[in-house]
Structure formats: structure tokens, C-alpha cells
Amino acid sequence: MKAVILDLDGLMVDSEPLHQRAVNQLLKQRGVDYQFETEEYGKCFVGIPVVENVHYLKARFGLRGAPQEIIDEREMIYESLISNPANLVVMPGVMRLLDAMRAQQVPVGVASGSPRHQVEIVLRGLNLIDRFQVIVAGNDVPRTKPAPDVYLRAAQELGIAPAQCVAIEDSATGVTAAKAAGLRAIAVPNQFTTHQDLSHADARVGSLEQVITLLSPESPLHN
């Protein structure tokens, strides 16, 4: 292992509840009397491209308007939420993991499916943006997850072969992207993704604290 590349949403920041709030607020604004609870939201939305989410909403609730119009409306709601740092909750173990990688002189990157401006809003709000050598967002590449593009680009910008990088992901879609790019992948599911099939990951753990042990110099991932 010569580099670590992390997902953002649901892994480093507890942003899925904010995405959930954005979808529910969108439905409320559209006059739809329905609110997604955590389990259903996780199954229907997490790890799925936004455009597919919108097609699902249109089909299920009969939302009017072009898909991009609905996407823009939802994104505006979400961005208003993440623009308030008080709404941003860092996941347990993030700072210890980043400190451990710094102590081992292992470069760390971000590979997110979210648009770059959202990624930067979140990382700045958490005062983490300067901790990463590389940041690749969904709109920096032709295809987003589960395609391998974000991970291939991140490894390229780090100047390290994908096979020598370890990805840390919370969703099946993210693990698929990392594996397709040739990285080893550690899955750290959250409350929204714990139901997903993560068997294609090289390891599955319950927290980022456990990732630190897996990435220690004594770990087989270094060999």
C-alpha cells in the first residue's frame, strides 16, 4: 500500500441524513405527502446516481418537469444544508485515520461521486480540505461510480499505480468502482448502506477506527 483514497459522503461526513432531508423537502415543496424513513431511503437512493434517483421519483410520485429541473431543485436544497457548518458531522475516526496516514507518510486522496463544488463546501466546512493531496469529484470525470473513472483519475494524479492504492468506501457502488479500477477496497458501511452486498470488498469493518489497524505497517495490505 502506497496511498489511500477515501469516499466522502457517508464515510468521512455524515451527509446521507442531509441528502435524505433534501429529498423529503423536495417532495414537500412539490406537494407530495410522503417522507422517506432511513431504511427505505438507504435502499432506494444511496449509492445510486442522482439522475436514476430522479427517474425513480418521477415514476413513483408523478413529479412534473424535466429530470434536470428536479435535480437542480434538490441540489439547491442540499447545498443550503451543507453550506451551514453546523449541519456537517464528521464520522468517528476520520481525524485519527488522517493523522495515522500522515505519520506513515502515506498520501491520501478523495474520490467522490458528488460535484466538485459540493465536495469542496463540505471539506472546507469540516476544515479538512488541506489534508488531501488529491481531490477528484464526480463531474471531473466522464463517468461516475460505479464506473472506475474517479479512482483511476485519483491514482493517476497521485502518481501511484491503482494496485498500490487502497480505497475506503461505504457503499456497494463505491466498492465496485474501486475494484474495477484495480484498487483494494475496505468497506465501512453506515446506517444507510449496512444492508448492501459488500462481499466484493477486500475487507468489511464496522468503523474507521478499525481501518487504522488494517492500514498499519504490519497489515497484509502493505504487502
Coordinates of N, CA and C in Angstrom, one line a residue:
M1 N 0.8 -1.2 0.0 CA 0.0 0.0 0.0 C 0.9 1.2 0.0
K2 N 0.6 2.1 -1.0 CA 1.4 3.4 -1.1 C 0.5 4.6 -1.0
A3 N -0.8 4.4 -1.1 CA -1.7 5.6 -1.0 C -3.1 5.1 -0.5
V4 N -3.9 6.0 0.1 CA -5.2 5.7 0.5 C -6.1 6.7 -0.2
I5 N -7.2 6.2 -0.7 CA -8.2 7.1 -1.4 C -9.6 6.9 -0.7
L6 N -10.2 7.9 -0.3 CA -11.4 7.8 0.5 C -12.6 8.4 -0.2
D7 N -13.7 7.8 -0.1 CA -15.0 8.4 -0.4 C -15.3 9.5 0.5
L8 N -16.3 10.3 0.3 CA -16.7 11.4 1.2 C -18.0 11.2 1.9
D9 N -19.1 11.2 1.1 CA -20.4 11.1 1.7 C -20.7 9.8 2.3
G10 N -21.1 9.9 3.6 CA -21.4 8.6 4.3 C -20.2 7.9 4.9
L11 N -19.0 8.4 4.5 CA -17.8 7.7 5.0 C -17.0 8.7 5.9
M12 N -16.7 9.9 5.4 CA -16.0 10.9 6.2 C -16.9 11.9 6.8
V13 N -18.0 12.2 6.2 CA -19.0 13.1 6.7 C -20.4 12.4 6.7
D14 N -21.1 12.6 7.8 CA -22.5 12.0 7.9 C -23.5 12.8 7.1
S15 N -23.3 12.8 5.8 CA -24.1 13.7 4.9 C -25.4 13.0 4.4
E16 N -25.5 11.6 4.5 CA -26.6 11.0 4.0 C -27.9 11.5 4.6
P17 N -27.9 11.8 6.0 CA -29.2 12.4 6.5 C -29.5 13.7 5.9
L18 N -28.5 14.4 5.4 CA -28.8 15.7 4.7 C -29.4 15.5 3.3
H19 N -28.8 14.4 2.7 CA -29.4 14.1 1.4 C -30.9 13.6 1.6
Q20 N -31.1 12.9 2.6 CA -32.5 12.4 2.9 C -33.4 13.6 3.2
R21 N -32.9 14.5 3.9 CA -33.7 15.7 4.2 C -34.0 16.5 2.9
A22 N -33.0 16.6 2.0 CA -33.2 17.3 0.8 C -34.3 16.6 -0.1
V23 N -34.3 15.3 -0.2 CA -35.3 14.6 -0.9 C -36.7 14.8 -0.3
N24 N -36.8 14.7 1.0 CA -38.1 14.9 1.7 C -38.6 16.3 1.5
Q25 N -37.7 17.3 1.6 CA -38.1 18.6 1.4 C -38.5 18.9 0.0
L26 N -37.9 18.3 -1.0 CA -38.3 18.4 -2.4 C -39.7 17.9 -2.5
L27 N -40.0 16.7 -2.0 CA -41.3 16.1 -2.1 C -42.4 17.1 -1.4
K28 N -42.0 17.6 -0.3 CA -42.9 18.5 0.4 C -43.2 19.8 -0.4
Q29 N -42.1 20.3 -1.0 CA -42.3 21.5 -1.9 C -43.2 21.2 -3.1
R30 N -43.1 19.9 -3.6 CA -43.9 19.5 -4.7 C -45.3 19.1 -4.4
G31 N -45.6 19.2 -3.1 CA -47.0 18.8 -2.7 C -47.2 17.4 -2.5
V32 N -46.1 16.6 -2.4 CA -46.2 15.1 -2.2 C -46.3 14.8 -0.7
D33 N -47.3 14.1 -0.3 CA -47.5 13.8 1.1 C -46.8 12.5 1.5
Y34 N -45.5 12.5 1.4 CA -44.7 11.3 1.7 C -43.3 11.7 2.2
Q35 N -42.8 11.0 3.2 CA -41.4 11.3 3.6 C -40.7 9.9 3.8
F36 N -39.5 9.9 3.2 CA -38.7 8.6 3.3 C -38.1 8.5 4.7
E37 N -38.2 7.3 5.3 CA -37.5 7.0 6.5 C -36.1 6.4 6.1
T38 N -35.3 6.3 7.2 CA -33.9 6.0 6.9 C -33.7 4.7 6.1
E39 N -34.3 3.6 6.5 CA -34.1 2.3 5.9 C -34.5 2.3 4.4
E40 N -35.7 2.9 4.1 CA -36.2 2.9 2.8 C -35.3 3.9 1.9
Y41 N -35.0 5.0 2.5 CA -34.1 5.9 1.8 C -32.8 5.3 1.4
G42 N -32.2 4.5 2.3 CA -30.9 3.9 2.0 C -31.0 2.9 0.9
K43 N -32.1 2.1 0.9 CA -32.3 1.1 -0.2 C -32.6 1.7 -1.5
C44 N -33.3 2.9 -1.5 CA -33.8 3.5 -2.8 C -32.8 4.5 -3.4
F45 N -32.0 5.1 -2.6 CA -31.2 6.2 -3.1 C -29.7 6.1 -2.9
V46 N -29.2 5.5 -1.8 CA -27.8 5.6 -1.5 C -27.0 4.8 -2.5
G47 N -25.9 5.4 -3.0 CA -25.0 4.7 -3.9 C -25.6 4.6 -5.3
I48 N -26.6 5.3 -5.6 CA -27.3 5.3 -6.9 C -27.1 6.7 -7.6
P49 N -26.7 6.8 -8.8 CA -26.5 8.1 -9.5 C -27.8 8.9 -9.3
V50 N -27.6 10.2 -9.2 CA -28.7 11.2 -8.9 C -29.7 11.1 -10.0
V51 N -29.3 11.0 -11.3 CA -30.2 11.0 -12.4 C -31.2 9.8 -12.3
E52 N -30.7 8.7 -11.8 CA -31.5 7.5 -11.6 C -32.5 7.7 -10.4
N53 N -32.0 8.4 -9.4 CA -32.9 8.8 -8.3 C -34.1 9.6 -8.7
V54 N -33.8 10.6 -9.6 CA -34.8 11.4 -10.1 C -35.8 10.7 -11.0
H55 N -35.4 9.8 -11.8 CA -36.3 9.0 -12.6 C -37.2 8.1 -11.7
Y56 N -36.6 7.7 -10.6 CA -37.4 6.9 -9.6 C -38.5 7.8 -9.0
L57 N -38.1 9.0 -8.6 CA -39.1 9.9 -8.0 C -40.2 10.3 -9.0
K58 N -39.8 10.5 -10.2 CA -40.8 10.9 -11.2 C -41.8 9.7 -11.5
A59 N -41.3 8.5 -11.5 CA -42.1 7.4 -11.8 C -43.0 7.1 -10.6
R60 N -42.5 7.2 -9.4 CA -43.3 6.8 -8.2 C -44.3 7.9 -7.8
F61 N -43.9 9.1 -7.9 CA -44.7 10.2 -7.4 C -45.3 11.1 -8.5
G62 N -45.0 10.8 -9.7 CA -45.5 11.6 -10.8 C -45.0 13.1 -10.8
L63 N -43.8 13.3 -10.4 CA -43.3 14.6 -10.4 C -43.2 15.2 -11.8
R64 N -43.6 16.4 -11.9 CA -43.6 17.1 -13.2 C -42.3 17.8 -13.4
G65 N -41.9 18.0 -14.7 CA -40.7 18.7 -15.0 C -39.6 17.8 -15.6
A66 N -38.7 18.4 -16.3 CA -37.6 17.7 -16.8 C -36.7 17.2 -15.6
P67 N -36.0 16.0 -15.9 CA -35.2 15.5 -14.8 C -34.1 16.5 -14.3
Q68 N -33.5 17.2 -15.2 CA -32.5 18.2 -14.7 C -33.1 19.3 -13.9
E69 N -34.3 19.7 -14.2 CA -35.0 20.7 -13.3 C -35.2 20.2 -11.9
I70 N -35.6 18.9 -11.8 CA -35.8 18.3 -10.5 C -34.4 18.1 -9.7
I71 N -33.4 17.7 -10.5 CA -32.1 17.6 -9.9 C -31.6 19.0 -9.4
D72 N -31.8 20.0 -10.2 CA -31.3 21.3 -9.7 C -32.1 21.8 -8.5
E73 N -33.4 21.5 -8.4 CA -34.1 21.9 -7.2 C -33.7 21.1 -6.0
R74 N -33.4 19.8 -6.1 CA -32.9 19.0 -5.0 C -31.5 19.5 -4.6
E75 N -30.7 19.8 -5.6 CA -29.3 20.2 -5.3 C -29.3 21.6 -4.5
M76 N -30.2 22.4 -4.9 CA -30.3 23.7 -4.2 C -30.6 23.6 -2.7
I77 N -31.5 22.6 -2.5 CA -31.9 22.4 -1.1 C -30.7 21.8 -0.3
Y78 N -30.1 20.8 -1.0 CA -28.9 20.1 -0.3 C -27.8 21.1 0.0
E79 N -27.5 21.9 -1.0 CA -26.4 22.9 -0.8 C -26.7 23.9 0.2
S80 N -27.9 24.3 0.4 CA -28.3 25.2 1.5 C -28.0 24.5 2.9
L81 N -28.2 23.2 2.9 CA -27.9 22.5 4.2 C -26.4 22.3 4.4
I82 N -25.6 21.9 3.4 CA -24.2 21.7 3.7 C -23.4 23.1 3.8
S83 N -24.0 24.2 3.4 CA -23.4 25.5 3.5 C -23.3 25.9 4.9
N84 N -24.1 25.3 5.8 CA -24.1 25.6 7.2 C -23.2 24.6 7.9
P85 N -22.0 25.0 8.4 CA -21.1 24.0 9.0 C -21.7 23.3 10.2
A86 N -22.8 23.9 10.8 CA -23.4 23.3 12.0 C -24.1 22.0 11.6
N87 N -24.4 21.8 10.3 CA -25.1 20.6 9.8 C -24.1 19.5 9.4
L88 N -22.8 19.8 9.4 CA -21.8 18.9 9.0 C -21.3 18.1 10.2
V89 N -21.4 16.8 10.2 CA -21.0 16.0 11.3 C -19.9 15.0 10.7
V90 N -18.7 15.1 11.2 CA -17.6 14.3 10.8 C -17.8 12.9 11.4
M91 N -17.5 11.9 10.6 CA -17.7 10.5 11.1 C -16.6 10.1 12.1
P92 N -16.9 9.3 13.1 CA -15.9 8.9 14.1 C -14.7 8.3 13.4
G93 N -13.5 8.7 13.9 CA -12.3 8.1 13.4 C -11.6 8.8 12.3
V94 N -12.3 9.7 11.6 CA -11.7 10.4 10.5 C -10.4 11.1 10.8
M95 N -10.4 11.9 11.9 CA -9.2 12.6 12.2 C -8.0 11.7 12.6
R96 N -8.4 10.6 13.3 CA -7.3 9.7 13.7 C -6.8 8.9 12.5
L97 N -7.6 8.6 11.6 CA -7.2 7.9 10.3 C -6.2 8.8 9.5
L98 N -6.6 10.1 9.4 CA -5.8 11.0 8.6 C -4.5 11.3 9.3
D99 N -4.5 11.4 10.6 CA -3.3 11.6 11.4 C -2.4 10.3 11.3
A100 N -3.0 9.1 11.3 CA -2.2 7.9 11.1 C -1.5 7.8 9.8
M101 N -2.2 8.2 8.7 CA -1.6 8.2 7.4 C -0.5 9.2 7.3
R102 N -0.7 10.4 7.9 CA 0.3 11.4 7.8 C 1.6 10.9 8.6
A103 N 1.4 10.2 9.7 CA 2.5 9.7 10.5 C 3.3 8.6 9.7
Q104 N 2.5 7.9 8.8 CA 3.2 6.9 8.0 C 3.7 7.4 6.7
Q105 N 3.4 8.7 6.5 CA 3.8 9.4 5.2 C 3.1 8.8 4.0
V106 N 1.9 8.4 4.2 CA 1.1 7.8 3.1 C 0.2 8.9 2.6
P107 N 0.3 9.2 1.3 CA -0.6 10.2 0.7 C -2.0 9.8 0.7
V108 N -2.9 10.7 0.8 CA -4.3 10.5 0.9 C -5.1 11.3 -0.1
G109 N -6.1 10.7 -0.8 CA -6.9 11.4 -1.7 C -8.4 11.2 -1.5
V110 N -9.2 12.0 -2.2 CA -10.6 11.8 -2.1 C -11.1 11.5 -3.5
A111 N -12.0 10.5 -3.6 CA -12.7 10.1 -4.8 C -14.2 10.1 -4.5
S112 N -14.9 11.1 -4.9 CA -16.3 11.3 -4.6 C -17.2 11.3 -5.9
G113 N -18.4 10.8 -5.8 CA -19.3 10.9 -6.9 C -20.0 12.2 -6.9
S114 N -19.9 13.0 -5.9 CA -20.6 14.3 -5.8 C -19.9 15.4 -6.7
P115 N -20.6 16.4 -7.1 CA -20.0 17.5 -7.8 C -18.9 18.2 -7.0
R116 N -17.9 18.7 -7.7 CA -16.7 19.3 -7.0 C -17.1 20.4 -6.1
H117 N -18.0 21.3 -6.5 CA -18.3 22.4 -5.6 C -18.9 21.9 -4.3
Q118 N -19.7 20.8 -4.3 CA -20.3 20.3 -3.1 C -19.2 19.6 -2.2
V119 N -18.3 18.9 -2.9 CA -17.2 18.3 -2.2 C -16.3 19.3 -1.4
E120 N -16.1 20.4 -2.1 CA -15.2 21.5 -1.5 C -16.0 22.2 -0.4
I121 N -17.3 22.4 -0.6 CA -18.1 23.0 0.5 C -18.0 22.2 1.8
V122 N -18.1 20.9 1.6 CA -18.1 20.0 2.8 C -16.7 20.0 3.4
L123 N -15.7 19.8 2.6 CA -14.4 19.6 3.2 C -13.9 20.9 3.8
R124 N -14.3 22.1 3.2 CA -13.9 23.3 3.9 C -14.7 23.5 5.2
G125 N -16.0 23.1 5.2 CA -16.8 23.2 6.4 C -16.3 22.4 7.5
L126 N -15.6 21.3 7.2 CA -15.0 20.4 8.2 C -13.6 20.8 8.5
N127 N -13.0 21.8 7.8 CA -11.6 22.1 7.9 C -10.7 21.0 7.6
L128 N -11.1 20.2 6.5 CA -10.3 19.0 6.1 C -9.7 19.2 4.7
I129 N -10.0 20.2 4.0 CA -9.6 20.3 2.6 C -8.1 20.2 2.4
D130 N -7.3 20.7 3.3 CA -5.9 20.8 3.2 C -5.2 19.5 3.6
R131 N -6.0 18.5 4.0 CA -5.4 17.2 4.4 C -5.3 16.2 3.3
F132 N -5.7 16.6 2.1 CA -5.7 15.7 1.0 C -4.8 16.2 -0.2
Q133 N -4.0 15.2 -0.7 CA -3.1 15.6 -1.8 C -3.9 15.7 -3.1
V134 N -5.0 15.0 -3.2 CA -5.7 14.9 -4.5 C -7.2 14.8 -4.1
I135 N -8.0 15.6 -4.9 CA -9.5 15.5 -4.7 C -10.1 15.4 -6.1
V136 N -10.8 14.3 -6.4 CA -11.5 14.0 -7.6 C -12.9 13.9 -7.4
A137 N -13.7 14.7 -8.1 CA -15.2 14.7 -7.9 C -15.9 14.1 -9.1
G138 N -17.2 13.8 -8.9 CA -17.9 13.2 -10.0 C -18.0 13.9 -11.3
N139 N -18.0 15.2 -11.3 CA -18.0 15.9 -12.5 C -16.6 16.3 -13.1
D140 N -15.6 15.6 -12.5 CA -14.2 15.8 -13.0 C -13.9 14.7 -14.0
V141 N -14.8 13.7 -14.1 CA -14.5 12.5 -15.0 C -15.7 12.2 -15.9
P142 N -15.6 11.5 -17.0 CA -16.7 11.2 -17.9 C -17.8 10.4 -17.2
R143 N -17.4 9.4 -16.4 CA -18.5 8.6 -15.8 C -18.2 8.5 -14.3
T144 N -19.3 8.6 -13.5 CA -19.2 8.5 -12.1 C -19.3 7.0 -11.6
K145 N -19.2 6.8 -10.3 CA -19.4 5.5 -9.7 C -20.7 4.9 -10.1
P146 N -20.8 3.6 -10.5 CA -19.9 2.5 -10.2 C -18.8 2.4 -11.3
A147 N -18.7 3.3 -12.3 CA -17.6 3.2 -13.2 C -16.3 3.6 -12.4
P148 N -15.1 3.1 -12.9 CA -13.9 3.3 -12.2 C -13.2 4.6 -12.3
D149 N -13.8 5.5 -13.1 CA -13.1 6.7 -13.5 C -12.5 7.6 -12.4
V150 N -13.3 7.8 -11.3 CA -12.8 8.7 -10.2 C -11.6 8.1 -9.5
Y151 N -11.6 6.8 -9.4 CA -10.4 6.1 -8.8 C -9.2 6.1 -9.7
L152 N -9.4 5.8 -10.9 CA -8.3 5.9 -11.9 C -7.7 7.3 -12.0
R153 N -8.5 8.3 -12.0 CA -8.0 9.7 -12.0 C -7.3 10.0 -10.7
A154 N -7.8 9.6 -9.6 CA -7.2 9.9 -8.3 C -5.8 9.2 -8.2
A155 N -5.7 8.0 -8.6 CA -4.4 7.3 -8.6 C -3.4 7.9 -9.6
Q156 N -3.9 8.3 -10.7 CA -3.1 9.0 -11.7 C -2.5 10.3 -11.2
E157 N -3.4 11.1 -10.5 CA -2.9 12.4 -10.0 C -2.0 12.2 -8.8
L158 N -2.1 11.1 -8.1 CA -1.2 10.8 -7.0 C 0.1 10.2 -7.5
G159 N 0.1 9.7 -8.8 CA 1.3 9.2 -9.4 C 1.6 7.8 -8.8
I160 N 0.6 7.1 -8.4 CA 0.7 5.7 -7.8 C -0.2 4.8 -8.5
A161 N 0.4 3.6 -8.8 CA -0.4 2.6 -9.5 C -1.7 2.2 -8.7
P162 N -2.8 2.0 -9.4 CA -4.0 1.6 -8.7 C -3.8 0.4 -7.8
A163 N -3.1 -0.6 -8.2 CA -2.9 -1.8 -7.4 C -2.1 -1.5 -6.1
Q164 N -1.5 -0.3 -6.0 CA -0.8 0.0 -4.8 C -1.6 1.0 -3.9
C165 N -2.9 1.2 -4.3 CA -3.8 2.1 -3.6 C -4.9 1.3 -2.9
V166 N -5.3 1.8 -1.7 CA -6.4 1.2 -1.0 C -7.6 2.2 -1.0
A167 N -8.7 1.8 -1.4 CA -9.9 2.6 -1.3 C -10.7 2.3 -0.1
I168 N -11.3 3.3 0.5 CA -12.2 3.1 1.6 C -13.6 3.7 1.3
E169 N -14.6 2.8 1.3 CA -15.9 3.1 0.8 C -17.0 2.7 1.8
D170 N -18.1 3.3 1.6 CA -19.3 2.9 2.5 C -20.4 2.2 1.7
S171 N -20.3 2.2 0.4 CA -21.4 1.6 -0.4 C -20.9 0.6 -1.4
A172 N -21.9 -0.3 -1.9 CA -21.5 -1.3 -2.9 C -21.1 -0.6 -4.2
T173 N -21.8 0.4 -4.5 CA -21.4 1.2 -5.8 C -20.0 1.6 -5.7
G174 N -19.6 2.2 -4.6 CA -18.2 2.7 -4.4 C -17.2 1.6 -4.5
V175 N -17.5 0.5 -3.8 CA -16.6 -0.6 -3.8 C -16.4 -1.2 -5.2
T176 N -17.5 -1.3 -6.0 CA -17.5 -1.7 -7.4 C -16.6 -0.8 -8.2
A177 N -16.7 0.5 -8.0 CA -15.8 1.4 -8.7 C -14.4 1.2 -8.4
A178 N -14.1 1.1 -7.1 CA -12.7 0.9 -6.7 C -12.1 -0.4 -7.2
K179 N -12.8 -1.5 -7.1 CA -12.3 -2.8 -7.6 C -12.2 -2.7 -9.1
A180 N -13.1 -2.1 -9.8 CA -13.0 -2.0 -11.3 C -11.7 -1.2 -11.7
A181 N -11.3 -0.3 -10.9 CA -10.1 0.5 -11.1 C -8.8 -0.3 -10.8
G182 N -9.0 -1.4 -10.1 CA -7.8 -2.2 -9.7 C -7.3 -1.9 -8.3
L183 N -8.0 -1.2 -7.5 CA -7.6 -1.0 -6.1 C -8.2 -2.1 -5.2
R184 N -7.5 -2.2 -4.1 CA -8.1 -3.0 -3.0 C -9.1 -2.1 -2.3
A185 N -10.1 -2.6 -1.7 CA -11.2 -1.8 -1.1 C -11.6 -2.3 0.3
I186 N -11.7 -1.4 1.2 CA -12.2 -1.6 2.5 C -13.6 -1.0 2.6
A187 N -14.6 -1.8 3.0 CA -15.9 -1.3 3.1 C -16.2 -0.9 4.6
V188 N -16.8 0.3 4.8 CA -17.2 0.7 6.1 C -18.6 1.2 6.0
P189 N -19.6 0.3 6.1 CA -21.0 0.7 5.8 C -21.5 1.6 7.0
N190 N -22.5 2.4 6.6 CA -23.2 3.2 7.6 C -24.6 2.7 7.8
Q191 N -25.4 3.5 8.5 CA -26.8 3.0 8.7 C -27.6 2.9 7.4
F192 N -27.2 3.7 6.4 CA -27.9 3.7 5.2 C -27.5 2.6 4.2
T193 N -26.3 2.0 4.4 CA -25.7 1.1 3.5 C -25.4 -0.3 4.1
T194 N -25.7 -0.5 5.4 CA -25.4 -1.7 6.0 C -26.1 -2.9 5.4
H195 N -27.2 -2.7 4.7 CA -28.0 -3.7 4.1 C -27.4 -4.2 2.8
Q196 N -26.5 -3.4 2.2 CA -26.0 -3.6 0.8 C -25.0 -4.8 0.8
D197 N -24.9 -5.4 -0.3 CA -24.0 -6.5 -0.5 C -22.6 -6.0 -0.8
L198 N -21.7 -6.1 0.2 CA -20.4 -5.6 0.2 C -19.3 -6.7 0.1
S199 N -19.8 -7.9 -0.3 CA -18.9 -9.1 -0.3 C -17.8 -8.9 -1.3
H200 N -17.8 -8.0 -2.2 CA -16.8 -7.9 -3.2 C -15.6 -7.0 -2.7
A201 N -15.8 -6.4 -1.5 CA -14.7 -5.7 -0.8 C -13.7 -6.6 -0.3
D202 N -12.4 -6.2 -0.2 CA -11.4 -7.0 0.4 C -11.5 -7.2 1.9
A203 N -12.2 -6.2 2.5 CA -12.4 -6.3 3.9 C -13.7 -5.5 4.2
R204 N -14.4 -5.9 5.3 CA -15.5 -5.1 5.7 C -15.4 -4.9 7.2
V205 N -15.4 -3.6 7.7 CA -15.2 -3.4 9.1 C -16.4 -2.4 9.6
G206 N -16.5 -2.3 10.9 CA -17.6 -1.5 11.4 C -17.3 0.0 11.6
S207 N -16.0 0.4 11.5 CA -15.7 1.8 11.8 C -14.4 2.2 11.2
L208 N -14.2 3.5 11.0 CA -12.9 3.9 10.5 C -11.8 3.7 11.5
E209 N -12.1 3.5 12.8 CA -11.1 3.2 13.8 C -10.5 1.8 13.5
Q210 N -11.3 0.9 13.0 CA -10.8 -0.4 12.6 C -10.0 -0.4 11.3
V211 N -10.3 0.6 10.5 CA -9.5 0.8 9.3 C -8.0 1.1 9.6
I212 N -7.8 1.9 10.7 CA -6.5 2.3 11.1 C -5.6 1.1 11.3
T213 N -6.2 0.0 12.0 CA -5.5 -1.2 12.2 C -5.2 -1.9 10.9
L214 N -6.1 -2.0 10.0 CA -5.9 -2.6 8.7 C -4.8 -1.9 7.9
L215 N -4.7 -0.6 8.1 CA -3.7 0.1 7.3 C -2.4 0.3 8.1
S216 N -2.2 -0.3 9.2 CA -0.9 -0.2 9.9 C 0.2 -0.9 9.1
P217 N 1.4 -0.5 9.3 CA 2.5 -1.1 8.6 C 2.6 -2.6 8.7
E218 N 2.0 -3.2 9.8 CA 2.1 -4.7 9.9 C 1.0 -5.4 9.1
S219 N 0.0 -4.6 8.6 CA -1.1 -5.2 7.9 C -0.7 -5.9 6.6
P220 N -1.3 -7.0 6.2 CA -1.1 -7.6 4.9 C -1.3 -6.7 3.7
L221 N -2.1 -5.6 3.9 CA -2.4 -4.7 2.8 C -1.1 -3.9 2.4
H222 N -0.1 -3.9 3.2 CA 1.2 -3.3 2.9 C 2.1 -4.2 2.1
N223 N 1.6 -5.5 1.9 CA 2.5 -6.4 1.2 C 1.9 -6.8 -0.1

